[in-house]
CSV table of C-alpha atoms in Angstrom, one decimal:
chain,number,residue,atom,x,y,z
Y,1,MET,CA,161.7,107.9,241.7
Y,2,ARG,CA,159.9,111.0,240.4
Y,3,SER,CA,156.4,110.1,242.2
Y,4,ALA,CA,158.0,110.1,244.9
Y,5,GLY,CA,160.1,113.8,244.6
Y,6,HIS,CA,156.4,115.0,244.8
Y,7,ALA,CA,155.9,114.4,248.9
Y,8,ALA,CA,154.0,117.5,248.8
Y,9,GLY,CA,150.7,116.9,248.7
Y,10,ALA,CA,150.7,113.2,251.2
Y,11,GLY,CA,148.6,113.5,254.1
Y,12,SER,CA,147.0,116.4,255.0
Y,13,SER,CA,144.4,116.0,258.1
Y,14,PRO,CA,143.1,118.6,259.9
Y,15,ARG,CA,145.5,118.8,262.6
Y,16,LEU,CA,148.0,118.2,260.6
Y,17,VAL,CA,147.4,121.0,258.9
Y,18,THR,CA,147.3,123.5,261.5
Y,19,PHE,CA,150.1,121.9,262.7
Y,20,ALA,CA,151.6,123.1,259.8
Y,21,PHE,CA,150.7,126.8,260.2
Y,22,LYS,CA,152.0,126.8,263.6
Y,23,PHE,CA,154.9,125.3,263.3
Y,24,SER,CA,156.1,127.3,260.6
Y,25,LEU,CA,155.0,130.8,263.2
Y,26,CYS,CA,157.2,129.3,265.6
Y,27,LEU,CA,160.2,129.7,263.2
Y,28,CYS,CA,158.3,132.7,262.3
Y,29,ARG,CA,159.0,134.5,265.6
Y,30,TYR,CA,163.4,133.3,265.5
Y,31,VAL,CA,163.1,136.6,262.0
Y,32,ARG,CA,162.5,138.9,264.1
Y,33,TYR,CA,165.6,138.4,265.9
Y,34,ALA,CA,167.3,138.0,262.1
Y,35,ASP,CA,169.5,141.9,261.7
Y,36,PHE,CA,168.8,142.7,257.8
Y,37,GLY,CA,171.6,145.0,257.9
Y,38,LYS,CA,173.8,145.5,255.3
Y,39,ASN,CA,177.2,144.5,257.2
Y,40,SER,CA,177.9,140.6,256.5
Y,41,ALA,CA,181.0,140.2,258.2
Y,42,ARG,CA,179.0,141.1,261.6
Y,43,GLN,CA,176.1,138.9,261.0
Y,44,SER,CA,178.7,136.2,260.9
Y,45,ASP,CA,180.5,137.2,264.0
Y,46,ASN,CA,177.2,137.4,266.0
Y,47,MET,CA,176.2,133.6,266.1
Y,48,GLY,CA,173.0,135.1,268.4
Y,49,ARG,CA,171.0,136.0,264.7
Y,50,LEU,CA,170.2,134.9,261.1
Y,51,SER,CA,172.7,134.8,258.3
Y,52,ARG,CA,171.1,135.0,255.1
Y,53,CYS,CA,172.0,131.1,254.6
Y,54,GLU,CA,169.7,130.0,258.0
Y,55,LEU,CA,166.9,133.1,256.8
Y,56,ALA,CA,167.0,131.2,252.9
Y,57,PHE,CA,167.3,127.3,254.3
Y,58,PHE,CA,164.4,128.9,256.9
Y,59,LEU,CA,162.0,130.5,254.3
Y,60,ILE,CA,163.0,126.2,252.3
Y,61,SER,CA,162.2,124.0,255.9
Y,62,VAL,CA,158.5,126.6,256.0
Y,63,GLY,CA,158.0,125.5,252.4
Y,64,TYR,CA,158.6,122.1,252.5
Y,65,VAL,CA,156.2,122.1,255.7
Y,66,LEU,CA,153.4,123.9,253.9
Y,67,SER,CA,154.0,121.9,251.1
Y,68,LEU,CA,153.5,118.3,252.7
Y,69,TYR,CA,151.3,119.2,254.8
Y,70,GLY,CA,148.7,121.5,252.7
Y,71,HIS,CA,148.6,119.5,249.3
Y,72,LEU,CA,150.3,122.5,247.4
Y,73,TYR,CA,154.1,122.2,245.8
Y,74,ARG,CA,153.9,125.5,244.7
Y,75,LEU,CA,154.2,126.6,248.3
Y,76,LEU,CA,157.4,125.1,248.3
Y,77,LEU,CA,158.9,126.5,244.9
Y,78,ILE,CA,157.2,130.5,246.2
Y,79,CYS,CA,159.3,130.0,249.6
Y,80,PHE,CA,161.8,129.6,247.0
Y,81,VAL,CA,161.4,133.1,245.6
Y,82,LEU,CA,160.3,134.4,247.9
Y,83,ALA,CA,163.9,133.2,249.8
Y,84,ILE,CA,165.4,135.0,246.7
Y,85,VAL,CA,163.7,137.7,247.2
Y,86,LEU,CA,164.6,138.7,250.9
Y,87,THR,CA,167.7,137.8,250.8
Y,88,GLY,CA,168.8,140.1,247.5
Y,89,LYS,CA,166.3,142.7,249.4
Y,90,LEU,CA,167.7,143.2,252.7
Y,91,TYR,CA,171.4,142.3,252.1
Y,92,GLY,CA,172.0,144.3,248.8
Y,93,TRP,CA,171.2,143.2,245.5
Y,94,ARG,CA,175.1,143.1,243.4
Y,95,TYR,CA,175.3,143.3,239.8
Y,96,GLN,CA,177.5,140.2,240.0
Y,97,ASP,CA,175.1,138.4,241.6
Y,98,VAL,CA,172.1,139.3,238.9
Y,99,ALA,CA,175.0,139.0,236.4
Y,100,ALA,CA,176.0,135.6,237.8
Y,101,ILE,CA,172.5,134.0,238.2
Y,102,ARG,CA,171.6,134.0,234.7
Y,103,LYS,CA,175.0,132.1,233.6
Y,104,GLY,CA,173.6,129.8,235.9
Y,105,VAL,CA,170.1,129.6,234.4
Y,106,LEU,CA,171.6,129.7,230.5
Y,107,ILE,CA,174.1,126.8,231.2
Y,108,VAL,CA,171.5,124.3,233.4
Y,109,LEU,CA,168.5,125.1,230.8
Y,110,PRO,CA,169.7,123.4,227.8
Y,111,LEU,CA,169.2,119.7,229.3
Y,112,TYR,CA,165.8,120.7,230.5
Y,113,LEU,CA,165.1,122.6,226.8
Y,114,TYR,CA,166.1,118.6,225.0
Y,115,MET,CA,164.0,117.2,228.2
Y,116,ALA,CA,161.1,119.1,226.7
Y,117,LEU,CA,161.6,118.4,222.8
Y,118,SER,CA,162.5,114.8,223.1
Y,119,ALA,CA,158.8,114.8,225.4
Y,120,LEU,CA,157.4,115.5,222.1
Y,121,TRP,CA,158.5,112.2,220.4
Y,122,THR,CA,156.4,109.7,223.3
Y,123,ALA,CA,153.3,108.7,223.6
Y,124,ASN,CA,151.7,111.5,225.1
Y,125,PRO,CA,153.7,114.8,224.2
Y,126,ARG,CA,151.4,117.3,226.7
Y,127,PHE,CA,152.4,114.6,229.9
Y,128,GLY,CA,155.9,115.1,229.3
Y,129,VAL,CA,156.1,118.9,228.0
Y,130,GLU,CA,154.2,119.8,231.3
Y,131,TYR,CA,156.4,117.5,233.2
Y,132,ALA,CA,159.8,119.3,231.8
Y,133,ALA,CA,158.2,122.2,233.0
Y,134,TYR,CA,157.4,121.3,236.5
Y,135,ALA,CA,160.9,120.0,236.3
Y,136,VAL,CA,162.7,123.7,235.2
Y,137,MET,CA,160.0,125.7,237.9
Y,138,SER,CA,161.4,123.1,240.3
Y,139,VAL,CA,165.5,123.4,239.9
Y,140,MET,CA,165.5,127.4,238.8
Y,141,PRO,CA,164.6,129.0,241.5
Y,142,ALA,CA,166.8,126.4,243.5
Y,143,LEU,CA,169.7,126.9,241.4
Y,144,SER,CA,169.2,131.0,241.5
Y,145,LEU,CA,169.1,131.3,245.4
Y,146,GLY,CA,172.1,128.5,245.3
Y,147,ILE,CA,174.0,130.6,243.2
Y,148,LEU,CA,173.5,134.1,245.4
Y,149,LEU,CA,173.6,132.6,248.6
Y,150,GLY,CA,177.5,130.7,247.5
Y,151,MET,CA,178.0,134.4,246.2
Y,152,GLN,CA,178.2,135.6,249.5
Y,153,LYS,CA,180.6,135.8,252.0
Y,154,GLY,CA,180.4,134.6,255.8
Y,155,LEU,CA,179.2,130.2,254.6
Y,156,GLU,CA,180.4,129.4,257.9
Y,157,ARG,CA,176.4,129.0,258.7
Y,158,LEU,CA,176.5,126.8,255.3
Y,159,PRO,CA,175.7,123.9,258.1
Y,160,ASN,CA,173.4,125.4,260.5
Y,161,SER,CA,171.2,125.8,258.1
Y,162,PHE,CA,171.2,122.3,256.2
Y,163,ALA,CA,170.9,121.0,260.0
Y,164,LEU,CA,167.3,123.4,259.9
Y,165,LEU,CA,166.1,121.7,257.5
Y,166,ILE,CA,167.2,117.6,259.0
Y,167,LEU,CA,165.2,119.3,262.4
Y,168,THR,CA,162.5,120.2,260.2
Y,169,PHE,CA,161.6,116.9,258.6
Y,170,LEU,CA,162.7,115.4,261.9
Y,171,ALA,CA,159.9,117.3,263.4
Y,172,MET,CA,157.2,116.2,261.0
Y,173,ALA,CA,158.2,112.3,261.3
Y,174,VAL,CA,158.1,112.7,264.7
Y,175,VAL,CA,154.4,114.4,264.2
Y,176,ASN,CA,153.3,112.0,262.1
Y,177,PHE,CA,153.6,108.9,263.9
Y,178,TYR,CA,152.0,110.6,266.9
Y,179,GLN,CA,149.0,111.4,264.9
Y,180,GLY,CA,148.6,108.1,263.2
Y,181,GLY,CA,151.9,106.1,263.8
Y,182,ASP,CA,152.7,106.9,260.0
Y,183,ALA,CA,156.1,108.5,260.2
Y,184,MET,CA,157.0,109.0,256.7
Y,185,LEU,CA,153.2,109.2,255.6
Y,186,PHE,CA,154.1,105.7,253.1
Y,187,LYS,CA,149.8,105.9,253.2
Y,188,ASP,CA,149.3,109.1,251.5
Y,189,GLY,CA,152.9,109.4,249.3
Y,190,SER,CA,155.8,109.0,251.3
Y,191,ILE,CA,158.3,111.7,252.8
Y,192,ARG,CA,161.3,109.3,253.1
Y,193,THR,CA,162.5,110.1,249.5
Y,194,VAL,CA,163.2,113.1,250.2
Y,195,PHE,CA,164.3,112.9,253.6
Y,196,ALA,CA,166.7,110.5,252.5
Y,197,ILE,CA,168.4,113.1,250.1
Y,198,PHE,CA,168.5,115.6,252.1
Y,199,LEU,CA,170.4,114.4,254.9
Y,200,CYS,CA,172.5,112.5,252.7
Y,201,VAL,CA,173.4,115.6,251.5
Y,202,SER,CA,173.4,117.2,254.8
Y,203,THR,CA,175.6,114.5,256.7
Y,204,PRO,CA,178.7,116.5,255.5
Y,205,MET,CA,177.9,119.4,256.5
Y,206,LEU,CA,176.6,118.1,260.2
Y,207,MET,CA,180.0,117.2,260.2
Y,208,ALA,CA,181.4,120.4,259.6
Y,209,ASN,CA,180.0,121.0,262.7
Y,210,TRP,CA,181.6,118.5,264.1
Y,211,LEU,CA,184.9,119.6,263.5
Y,212,THR,CA,184.7,123.0,263.7
Y,213,GLY,CA,181.8,124.4,265.4
Y,214,PRO,CA,181.6,125.6,269.0
Y,215,ARG,CA,180.9,122.6,271.4
Y,216,PHE,CA,176.6,123.2,271.6
Y,217,ALA,CA,176.4,122.8,267.8
Y,218,LYS,CA,178.9,120.2,268.0
Y,219,TRP,CA,177.2,118.3,269.7
Y,220,PHE,CA,173.7,118.9,268.3
Y,221,SER,CA,174.4,118.5,265.2
Y,222,ALA,CA,175.8,114.4,266.3
Y,223,ALA,CA,172.5,114.1,268.1
Y,224,LEU,CA,170.8,115.3,264.7
Y,225,LEU,CA,172.8,113.4,262.6
Y,226,LEU,CA,171.9,109.4,264.5
Y,227,LEU,CA,168.2,110.5,265.6
Y,228,ALA,CA,168.3,110.8,261.3
Y,229,LEU,CA,169.8,108.1,260.5
Y,230,TYR,CA,167.9,106.2,263.3
Y,231,ALA,CA,164.5,107.7,261.6
Y,232,LEU,CA,165.3,106.6,258.2
Y,233,ARG,CA,167.5,103.2,259.4
Y,234,GLU,CA,165.4,101.7,256.3
Y,235,SER,CA,166.7,102.8,253.7
Y,236,ARG,CA,169.7,101.9,252.3
Y,237,SER,CA,170.9,104.2,250.7
Y,238,VAL,CA,171.2,106.1,254.0
Y,239,VAL,CA,173.3,104.1,255.9
Y,240,LEU,CA,175.7,103.3,252.6
Y,241,LEU,CA,176.6,107.2,252.3
Y,242,THR,CA,176.2,108.6,255.7
Y,243,ILE,CA,178.5,106.0,257.3
Y,244,PRO,CA,181.7,106.1,254.8
Y,245,VAL,CA,181.3,110.3,254.1
Y,246,VAL,CA,181.4,110.2,258.0
Y,247,ALA,CA,184.3,108.2,258.2
Y,248,VAL,CA,186.2,109.8,255.4
Y,249,MET,CA,185.9,113.8,257.1
Y,250,LEU,CA,187.3,112.2,260.0
Y,251,CYS,CA,190.3,110.2,258.1
Y,252,VAL,CA,190.9,113.5,256.8
Y,253,TYR,CA,190.5,116.4,259.4
Y,254,ARG,CA,190.9,114.8,262.4
Y,255,ARG,CA,193.6,111.5,261.5
Y,256,LYS,CA,195.3,110.8,264.8
Y,257,GLN,CA,191.6,110.1,266.1
Y,258,PHE,CA,190.1,108.4,263.6
Y,259,LEU,CA,192.8,105.9,263.9
Y,260,GLY,CA,192.1,106.0,267.3
Y,261,TYR,CA,188.7,105.3,266.8
Y,262,MET,CA,190.0,102.3,264.2
Y,263,LYS,CA,192.1,100.8,267.0
Y,264,PHE,CA,189.2,99.9,268.8
Y,265,ALA,CA,186.1,99.1,266.3
Y,266,ILE,CA,187.9,97.0,264.2
Y,267,PRO,CA,188.3,94.5,267.3
Y,268,VAL,CA,184.2,95.3,268.6
Y,269,ALA,CA,183.3,94.8,264.7
Y,270,ILE,CA,185.3,91.2,265.0
Y,271,LEU,CA,184.1,90.2,268.6
Y,272,ALA,CA,180.6,91.3,267.4
Y,273,ALA,CA,180.5,89.2,265.4
Y,274,VAL,CA,182.6,86.1,266.5
Y,275,LEU,CA,181.1,85.7,269.8
Y,276,PRO,CA,177.0,85.3,269.1
Y,277,ILE,CA,178.3,81.8,266.8
Y,278,LEU,CA,180.9,80.7,269.4
Y,279,ILE,CA,178.4,81.2,271.5
Y,280,HIS,CA,174.8,80.0,270.0
Y,281,GLY,CA,177.2,77.4,267.9
Y,282,SER,CA,175.6,79.8,264.4
Y,283,GLU,CA,175.0,83.7,263.4
Y,284,PRO,CA,171.7,85.0,264.3
Y,285,HIS,CA,169.5,86.8,261.8
Y,286,LEU,CA,169.7,90.3,262.4
Y,287,ASP,CA,166.4,91.8,260.6
Y,288,LEU,CA,167.9,95.6,259.7
Y,289,GLY,CA,164.7,96.1,257.6
Y,290,ARG,CA,165.9,97.2,253.6
Y,291,LEU,CA,169.0,96.9,254.5
Y,292,THR,CA,169.0,93.3,255.3
Y,293,SER,CA,166.3,91.7,253.1
Y,294,ASP,CA,166.4,90.4,249.6
Y,295,THR,CA,167.3,92.1,246.2
Y,296,SER,CA,167.8,91.4,243.3
Y,297,PHE,CA,169.5,92.8,239.9
Y,298,ASP,CA,167.8,89.9,237.5
Y,299,VAL,CA,165.1,92.3,235.1
Y,300,GLY,CA,165.4,89.4,232.3
Y,301,ASP,CA,162.2,88.9,232.8
Y,302,VAL,CA,160.4,90.9,235.2
Y,303,PRO,CA,156.1,91.5,233.4
Y,304,GLY,CA,156.2,88.0,234.2
Y,305,GLU,CA,156.4,88.6,238.3
Y,306,PHE,CA,152.7,89.9,238.1
Y,307,LYS,CA,151.5,86.4,238.3
Y,308,LEU,CA,152.7,86.4,241.8
Y,309,PRO,CA,151.4,87.6,245.3
Y,310,PRO,CA,152.8,90.9,246.0
Y,311,GLU,CA,155.2,89.9,248.7
Y,312,LYS,CA,157.0,87.2,246.3
Y,313,ARG,CA,158.2,90.2,244.0
Y,314,ILE,CA,162.0,91.3,245.3
Y,315,ASP,CA,162.5,94.8,244.4
Y,316,PHE,CA,160.1,94.9,241.7
Y,317,ALA,CA,159.3,98.5,241.9
Y,318,ARG,CA,163.0,99.3,240.8
Y,319,ARG,CA,163.3,96.3,238.6
Y,320,LEU,CA,160.5,96.6,236.5
Y,321,THR,CA,162.1,100.3,235.8
Y,322,THR,CA,165.5,99.1,234.8
Y,323,TYR,CA,163.8,96.7,232.3
Y,324,THR,CA,161.4,98.9,230.5
Y,325,ALA,CA,164.1,101.0,230.8
Y,326,LEU,CA,166.7,98.9,229.0
Y,327,ARG,CA,164.5,98.1,226.3
Y,328,ASN,CA,163.4,101.8,225.6
Y,329,LEU,CA,167.9,102.7,225.5
Y,330,SER,CA,168.0,99.9,222.8
Y,331,HIS,CA,165.6,101.0,220.4
Y,332,ALA,CA,166.8,105.2,220.4
Y,333,PRO,CA,170.0,104.7,222.8
Y,334,VAL,CA,171.6,108.4,220.7
Y,335,PHE,CA,168.2,110.6,221.2
Y,336,GLY,CA,165.9,108.6,224.2
Y,337,ALA,CA,162.7,107.5,224.0
Y,338,GLY,CA,161.8,110.3,225.6
Y,339,TYR,CA,160.7,112.0,228.1
Y,340,THR,CA,159.0,111.0,230.4
Y,341,SER,CA,158.5,107.4,228.6
Y,342,VAL,CA,159.8,104.7,231.3
Y,343,TRP,CA,156.9,106.4,232.9
Y,344,GLN,CA,154.1,106.7,229.8
Y,345,GLU,CA,155.0,103.0,229.4
Y,346,ASN,CA,154.6,101.3,232.4
Y,347,ILE,CA,151.7,102.5,233.0
Y,348,GLN,CA,150.0,102.0,229.5
Y,349,LYS,CA,151.4,98.2,229.3
Y,350,TYR,CA,151.4,96.9,233.0
Y,351,ALA,CA,148.7,99.9,234.9
Y,352,TYR,CA,151.7,100.8,236.7
Y,353,SER,CA,152.8,104.3,237.8
Y,354,LEU,CA,156.7,103.7,238.0
Y,355,SER,CA,158.8,107.1,236.4
Y,356,ALA,CA,162.9,106.4,236.0
Y,357,HIS,CA,164.4,105.6,238.8
Y,358,GLY,CA,168.4,106.7,238.4
Y,359,TYR,CA,170.9,107.6,235.2
Y,360,ILE,CA,169.7,104.6,233.7
Y,361,GLY,CA,165.7,106.0,233.3
Y,362,ASN,CA,167.6,109.3,232.2
Y,363,ILE,CA,169.9,107.4,229.5
Y,364,ALA,CA,167.0,105.8,228.0
Y,365,GLU,CA,164.6,108.7,227.9
Y,366,ILE,CA,167.0,111.2,226.6
Y,367,GLY,CA,169.9,109.3,225.3
Y,368,ILE,CA,173.6,110.0,225.0
Y,369,VAL,CA,172.8,113.3,223.9
Y,370,GLY,CA,171.0,114.7,226.7
Y,371,MET,CA,172.9,112.5,229.3
Y,372,THR,CA,175.9,114.3,227.2
Y,373,VAL,CA,174.2,117.9,228.4
Y,374,PHE,CA,173.7,116.8,232.0
Y,375,LEU,CA,177.8,115.6,232.4
Y,376,GLY,CA,178.8,118.2,231.3
Y,377,ILE,CA,177.0,120.7,233.2
Y,378,VAL,CA,178.3,118.7,236.1
Y,379,ALA,CA,182.1,118.4,234.5
Y,380,TYR,CA,182.0,122.6,234.5
Y,381,ALA,CA,181.0,122.8,238.3
Y,382,THR,CA,183.3,119.7,239.0
Y,383,ILE,CA,186.5,121.9,237.7
Y,384,LEU,CA,185.5,124.9,238.2
Y,385,PHE,CA,184.9,124.5,242.6
Y,386,ARG,CA,188.9,122.5,242.3
Y,387,ARG,CA,190.3,124.7,240.6
Y,388,ARG,CA,188.9,128.1,242.6
Y,389,VAL,CA,188.4,126.8,245.3
Y,390,LEU,CA,189.8,123.8,246.9
Y,391,GLY,CA,192.8,124.8,244.6
Y,392,SER,CA,193.3,120.6,243.8
Y,393,PHE,CA,192.1,117.4,245.4
Y,394,ALA,CA,195.5,116.8,246.9
Y,395,ARG,CA,195.0,119.6,249.2
Y,396,MET,CA,192.0,118.9,250.0
Y,397,TRP,CA,192.7,115.2,251.1
Y,398,ALA,CA,195.1,116.6,252.7
Y,399,GLY,CA,193.0,118.7,255.4
Y,400,GLU,CA,194.2,122.7,253.6
Y,401,VAL,CA,190.8,123.3,252.5
Y,402,PRO,CA,188.3,124.9,255.6
Y,403,VAL,CA,186.1,122.5,256.3
Y,404,ILE,CA,183.0,123.4,255.0
Y,405,GLU,CA,184.1,123.9,251.2
Y,406,THR,CA,185.3,120.3,251.5
Y,407,ALA,CA,181.7,119.4,253.0
Y,408,LEU,CA,179.8,121.2,249.6
Y,409,PHE,CA,182.3,119.7,247.0
Y,410,PHE,CA,181.0,116.6,249.3
Y,411,SER,CA,177.2,116.8,249.8
Y,412,PHE,CA,177.7,117.5,245.8
Y,413,ALA,CA,179.1,114.2,245.2
Y,414,GLU,CA,177.1,112.8,248.0
Y,415,LEU,CA,174.2,113.9,245.3
Y,416,LEU,CA,175.6,112.4,241.8
Y,417,VAL,CA,175.9,109.4,243.3
Y,418,LEU,CA,172.2,109.4,244.4
Y,419,GLY,CA,171.4,110.1,241.3
Y,420,PHE,CA,172.4,106.3,240.3
Y,421,VAL,CA,168.9,105.6,242.3
Y,422,HIS,CA,167.1,108.5,242.6
Y,423,GLN,CA,166.3,110.8,240.4
Y,424,ILE,CA,167.5,114.4,240.9
Y,425,PHE,CA,167.0,115.7,237.1
Y,426,GLU,CA,164.2,117.7,238.8
Y,427,SER,CA,164.7,117.6,242.2
Y,428,VAL,CA,165.7,120.6,244.1
Y,429,VAL,CA,167.8,120.1,245.7
Y,430,PHE,CA,170.2,119.3,242.6
Y,431,GLY,CA,169.5,122.7,241.6
Y,432,LEU,CA,169.9,124.6,244.9
Y,433,LEU,CA,173.8,122.6,245.5
Y,434,LEU,CA,174.8,123.0,241.7
Y,435,GLY,CA,174.6,126.7,242.3
Y,436,LEU,CA,176.3,126.6,246.3
Y,437,VAL,CA,178.8,125.0,244.1
Y,438,LEU,CA,179.0,127.5,241.2
Y,439,GLY,CA,178.3,130.2,243.3
Y,440,THR,CA,181.0,129.5,245.6
Y,441,ALA,CA,183.3,129.2,242.5
Y,442,TRP,CA,183.1,132.5,240.3
Y,443,ARG,CA,183.1,134.5,243.9
Y,444,CYS,CA,186.6,132.6,244.5
Y,445,ASP,CA,189.7,134.7,242.8
Y,446,GLU,CA,191.6,132.5,240.8
Y,447,ALA,CA,194.4,134.9,240.9
Y,448,THR,CA,194.6,135.2,244.6
Y,449,LEU,CA,193.9,131.3,245.2
Y,450,PRO,CA,197.3,129.8,245.7
Y,451,ALA,CA,198.6,132.6,248.1
Y,452,GLN,CA,195.7,133.2,250.0
Y,453,ARG,CA,195.4,128.7,250.3
Y,454,ARG,CA,198.8,128.5,251.4
Y,455,ALA,CA,198.7,130.5,253.8
Y,456,ALA,CA,195.5,129.3,255.5
Y,457,PRO,CA,195.3,125.9,255.7
Y,458,GLY,CA,191.9,124.5,257.3
Y,459,PRO,CA,190.8,124.3,260.5
Y,460,ASP,CA,191.5,122.3,263.0
Y,461,VAL,CA,193.5,119.7,261.4
Y,462,GLN,CA,194.8,117.0,262.5
Y,463,HIS,CA,198.3,115.2,261.3
Y,464,ASP,CA,199.6,111.9,262.3
């Protein structure tokens, strides 16, 4: 939901603010050892120094720390702008980079202009237009940074960059827990949603480190993924998306190893399911939080459930938002009921601050016209990346594409799947990944792709 996307401003005690600045200063010490020369090849080879990707993601991590504990979302946006300026200034601006950023902005801007336009026919146009402006300010800097990084060679350090983000959120969760026992700051605006989104899109990158990185990076990425999964064990989207991606990447790039795991894992899973029944005579109850909690897809008369106690309302927030969205969609399917109309109606009718929830809410607000623009942007980026970077999906599934480029595609695909249950239009993650996909595709020379890629298949591929 949109309110979750504002995770900035969550829980800010003086001790937490102090931690935020100390953590940022500790990270800053590493920048002193970064080589800011323009020889990117030498930087990529020197594994002891920060690459441009790691420098940019380091600044993003600092931005999240400062914004989450400092009650100022603008600090995150400032860090994105600072990352753009430093990356371009310290490594050299090129005309191609500026032209690519301008092109990317022009591709995406129509969606946000239509969002602002549609807000004019809501009950509170000013509220909708202001939030559309917030969406632009969130997405455009991230999009520009992603394009700038994608246009540069040497994305082999991209997995380390995503790992830095996950490490930052884990550190915040640990500090939150020891400060007040609330690791995800549920009482102050929960950081779980943004953490869950980052973990889902970072999983392919962590797997890329596991598949191709040195031994330390391999085991560090595996430990980081397991710890993050434990921290977010109650997030259904995390569990349902990360595990399949891990399995798919193992199957593509470590087929023999994956089949060996399956020969061992399947009998163990069957035994684990059958043995308790044989011992106890019935299946034991497992409490895995929200993963095994009751769920409901009934949106017939959700407002009638306000008379029930809160503990008896199953998935109430999601179903109420879906109920409102479907009603709005039936009234204005083509042009939509207007951006933020679902949010406004929930507040006005039910005194419940719930924004649109996923694509159903999006299409209710901006209609078929707005969703067509969004799908056009996604289709353009996907087709361009497939043609210029992957060559073909068949080559990717055969493990003939470099692991990092496959991981980038899976990260983008995971974000699009998350769009069914989370609000991604205003997310900096959407802008960052879309920019990386577009920048990488524009950098690749389509004319030389077939010869280059046939001569250089993906690393560490194991086939039967």
